[in-house]
Amino acid sequence: MGSSRMIFVALFLGLSVGAMAGDPYLFFEWNVTYGNIAPLGVPQKGILINGQFPGPTINSTTNNNIVINVFNNLDEPFLLTWHGVQQRKRSWQDGTLGTMCPILPGTNYTYEFQVKDQIGTFFYFPTTGLHRASGGVGLLKINSRDLIPVPFDTPAGEFDVLLGDWYNKGHKTLKSILDSGRTIARPDGIHINGKSNKVGDKDAQPLFTVETGKTYRFRVCNVGLRTSINFRIQGHTMKLVEIEGSHTVQNVYDSLDIHVGQCISVLVTADQAPKDYYFVTSSRFLKRPLNSVVVLRYANSNGPASPELPPPPPENSAGIAWSMNQFRSFRWNLTASAARPNPQGSYHYGSINITRTIKIANGHYKSDGKLRFGINGVSHKDTETPLKLAEYYGVADKVFNYDLVKDEPPHEDDKKVVVAPSVVNGTWKSYVEIIFVNNEKTIQSWHLDGYSFFAVATEPGKWTPEKRKNYNLLDAVSRNTIQVYPNSWSAVMTTLDNAGMWNLRSEMRERAYLGQQLYFSLLSPGRSTRDEYNLPVAQLLCGIVKDMPKPTLPYA
Ligand SMILES: *[C@@H]1O[C@H](CO)[C@@H](O)[C@H](O)[C@H]1NC(C)=O
Ligand SMILES: *[C@@H]1O[C@H](CO)[C@@H](O)[C@H](O)[C@H]1NC(C)=O
Ligand SMILES: *[C@@H]1O[C@H](CO)[C@@H](O)[C@H](O)[C@H]1NC(C)=O
Ligand SMILES: *[C@@H]1O[C@H](CO)[C@@H](O)[C@H](O)[C@H]1NC(C)=O
Ligand SMILES: *[C@@H]1O[C@H](CO)[C@@H](O)[C@H](O)[C@H]1NC(C)=O
Ligand SMILES: *[C@@H]1O[C@H](CO)[C@@H](O)[C@H](O)[C@H]1NC(C)=O
């Protein structure tokens, strides 16, 4: 162990970063430790980064190179993923157990990636175990480069808001519940940046302080484990400006639903009487709703927030219809710039022919008497050798079988499940349509690593090819996470042009942990290094490839 680590260190210093030269570097050193937190007021052991929960915000600009040396001082293997960062040609850095070996306790590993051709609001979180239930999350923003116009005035300030459901039990207890075959069930509450206040609490410190007349950008991500959340601010409206890296048409909302894994930016103008206001969150579609508030204070505040909270949107079927309508109101601003100066809408996604339709149906199953979740009857199991490394070293057949998941799900009454590593072979540069089919009674949320996709529809009932007539083929938002309502479906489209091994997963951590995920393998013909970088010299190795001689691309 000791000597192999020395070799890593030595090799790392010689790492060549030619492909990224020229663009500025941001360097970070992160210490991951346990420490005391109390998001719902109950003290517990949380996962901190440099002593913080939520962890530090990464404030970057398009094309920056980001180097993060992560020291794992937990007692368990640990990995972070960069949710929404596309890691173009570099799935080695994606931080999922199918792409990387975990960072062992007491060791460090240096992530090195470029936020290439992206802008917007993203976050990072731990993919190992149920670590996300205890922290390790933080915001990652990518600002536009200086000369690229942004379709709104520079706000007076920015607030980074990570909110989510929370369990007081901690990740080890939650994991042991799942390992024993049961569900973690209902969360205990909702936190906002690790805080939650009660209405009327006179000691509540403000989380956001604003000045009269100024406009602020709130970047909000739902980093919870399973609960959709509605948020709103007493007495104020919110102007939507960005969703997961796309500038949107700037509609004004009283409240917004944000599903697990999603990020949105809104502008809020402090145009009300100078006092305190509650920033209010409510769970969506839970039998017994959860609520929590934090305080937004005007700098010259002369009074407490009113105890009268703006009501949440309706629940049940009316609430689902309300939320679906809100989804449909989200539009891409076709004339705004993104990471490059050309308009977002210059890419006419609606006129590309679909080459493959994949239906992804979520299901819950029993395997050996234990709860499992899966996709089309396959429940993914992580392997000791990361799938990407097995494929790269040419020993995939010793680790997994391709294409256990078929494009068409089995009949929904078919409760058979296969528990095995799940990899779908994608065709290079094909244009795929993914239909997320939800025959369950709960809302779902899905995320694809390595890509953005056009979220073209979400509707109740069963999907049929005729439903394509209802797709938004003009100005659907390009994003990375989409909700699927109970007994409904959602459709997304994307071009598979990012070579690598990419995780498609339920954003609900319980579901992903118990198998509701798969990997897309995308290899370019000839395995050209133009399409995919070589394995970094400093890559951690584990499983059967640990001592194998390192291959280099291209094979051809
Ligand atoms: C990380 O934090 C722990 C606990 O505070 C400390 O013992 C350790 O030296 C730190 N490690 C690094 C690399 O900063
Ligand atoms: C984030 O980066 C931008 C662009 O470099 C800069 O203008 C801004 O002040 C930074 N914000 C913080 C909080 O560091
Ligand atoms: C671990 O941290 C040391 C000290 O900062 C650094 O020199 C080394 O490259 C890191 N190792 C890895 C594998 O990132
Ligand atoms: C879209 O972006 C353009 C270009 O920045 C801007 O002028 C326009 O106001 C935006 N439109 C909407 C509806 O937000
Ligand atoms: C798409 O398909 C249609 C009908 O099959 C065909 O006429 C058209 O040429 C195709 N377009 C492209 C860009 O391949
Ligand atoms: C994956 O699909 C490509 C064609 O798209 C094919 O050439 C290749 O053999 C397939 N690989 C596997 C392992 O099935």
JSON list of N, CA and C in Angstrom, two decimals, residues 17-18 28 57 72 195 200 231 311 321 346 387 465 500 517 524:
[
{"chain": "A", "resi": 17, "resn": "VAL", "atom": "N", "xyz": [-1.19, 17.98, -18.83]},
{"chain": "A", "resi": 17, "resn": "VAL", "atom": "CA", "xyz": [-2.53, 18.55, -18.94]},
{"chain": "A", "resi": 17, "resn": "VAL", "atom": "C", "xyz": [-2.65, 19.35, -20.22]},
{"chain": "A", "resi": 18, "resn": "GLY", "atom": "N", "xyz": [-1.94, 18.90, -21.25]},
{"chain": "A", "resi": 18, "resn": "GLY", "atom": "CA", "xyz": [-1.86, 19.64, -22.49]},
{"chain": "A", "resi": 18, "resn": "GLY", "atom": "C", "xyz": [-3.19, 20.12, -23.03]},
{"chain": "A", "resi": 28, "resn": "PHE", "atom": "N", "xyz": [-7.98, 23.74, -5.23]},
{"chain": "A", "resi": 28, "resn": "PHE", "atom": "CA", "xyz": [-8.62, 23.60, -3.92]},
{"chain": "A", "resi": 28, "resn": "PHE", "atom": "C", "xyz": [-8.01, 22.41, -3.17]},
{"chain": "A", "resi": 57, "resn": "THR", "atom": "N", "xyz": [-18.68, 26.64, -1.75]},
{"chain": "A", "resi": 57, "resn": "THR", "atom": "CA", "xyz": [-19.14, 26.83, -3.13]},
{"chain": "A", "resi": 57, "resn": "THR", "atom": "C", "xyz": [-17.94, 26.92, -4.06]},
{"chain": "A", "resi": 72, "resn": "ASN", "atom": "N", "xyz": [-9.73, 12.18, 2.33]},
{"chain": "A", "resi": 72, "resn": "ASN", "atom": "CA", "xyz": [-10.84, 11.47, 2.97]},
{"chain": "A", "resi": 72, "resn": "ASN", "atom": "C", "xyz": [-10.47, 11.12, 4.40]},
{"chain": "A", "resi": 195, "resn": "LYS", "atom": "N", "xyz": [-30.07, 24.78, 7.80]},
{"chain": "A", "resi": 195, "resn": "LYS", "atom": "CA", "xyz": [-30.83, 25.47, 8.84]},
{"chain": "A", "resi": 195, "resn": "LYS", "atom": "C", "xyz": [-32.32, 25.22, 8.64]},
{"chain": "A", "resi": 200, "resn": "GLY", "atom": "N", "xyz": [-42.19, 32.34, 13.90]},
{"chain": "A", "resi": 200, "resn": "GLY", "atom": "CA", "xyz": [-42.34, 33.06, 15.15]},
{"chain": "A", "resi": 200, "resn": "GLY", "atom": "C", "xyz": [-41.13, 32.98, 16.06]},
{"chain": "A", "resi": 231, "resn": "PHE", "atom": "N", "xyz": [-40.77, 26.12, -3.08]},
{"chain": "A", "resi": 231, "resn": "PHE", "atom": "CA", "xyz": [-40.24, 27.23, -2.29]},
{"chain": "A", "resi": 231, "resn": "PHE", "atom": "C", "xyz": [-40.80, 28.56, -2.77]},
{"chain": "A", "resi": 311, "resn": "PRO", "atom": "N", "xyz": [-49.52, 30.22, 1.04]},
{"chain": "A", "resi": 311, "resn": "PRO", "atom": "CA", "xyz": [-49.89, 28.80, 1.02]},
{"chain": "A", "resi": 311, "resn": "PRO", "atom": "C", "xyz": [-49.11, 28.03, -0.04]},
{"chain": "A", "resi": 321, "resn": "ALA", "atom": "N", "xyz": [-51.27, 18.45, -11.57]},
{"chain": "A", "resi": 321, "resn": "ALA", "atom": "CA", "xyz": [-51.58, 19.25, -12.77]},
{"chain": "A", "resi": 321, "resn": "ALA", "atom": "C", "xyz": [-50.92, 20.62, -12.68]},
{"chain": "A", "resi": 346, "resn": "SER", "atom": "N", "xyz": [-29.60, 28.22, -31.61]},
{"chain": "A", "resi": 346, "resn": "SER", "atom": "CA", "xyz": [-29.03, 27.95, -32.93]},
{"chain": "A", "resi": 346, "resn": "SER", "atom": "C", "xyz": [-28.86, 26.45, -33.15]},
{"chain": "A", "resi": 387, "resn": "LEU", "atom": "N", "xyz": [-16.68, -0.13, -13.78]},
{"chain": "A", "resi": 387, "resn": "LEU", "atom": "CA", "xyz": [-17.07, -0.60, -15.12]},
{"chain": "A", "resi": 387, "resn": "LEU", "atom": "C", "xyz": [-16.20, 0.05, -16.20]},
{"chain": "A", "resi": 465, "resn": "PRO", "atom": "N", "xyz": [-46.30, 6.36, -29.30]},
{"chain": "A", "resi": 465, "resn": "PRO", "atom": "CA", "xyz": [-45.59, 7.18, -30.29]},
{"chain": "A", "resi": 465, "resn": "PRO", "atom": "C", "xyz": [-46.37, 8.43, -30.72]},
{"chain": "A", "resi": 500, "resn": "GLY", "atom": "N", "xyz": [-17.48, 7.87, -23.11]},
{"chain": "A", "resi": 500, "resn": "GLY", "atom": "CA", "xyz": [-17.21, 7.56, -21.71]},
{"chain": "A", "resi": 500, "resn": "GLY", "atom": "C", "xyz": [-18.23, 6.59, -21.16]},
{"chain": "A", "resi": 517, "resn": "GLN", "atom": "N", "xyz": [-30.38, 2.46, -11.25]},
{"chain": "A", "resi": 517, "resn": "GLN", "atom": "CA", "xyz": [-29.42, 3.21, -12.05]},
{"chain": "A", "resi": 517, "resn": "GLN", "atom": "C", "xyz": [-28.82, 2.27, -13.08]},
{"chain": "A", "resi": 524, "resn": "SER", "atom": "N", "xyz": [-16.15, 5.85, -29.03]},
{"chain": "A", "resi": 524, "resn": "SER", "atom": "CA", "xyz": [-16.12, 6.36, -30.39]},
{"chain": "A", "resi": 524, "resn": "SER", "atom": "C", "xyz": [-15.42, 5.31, -31.26]}
]
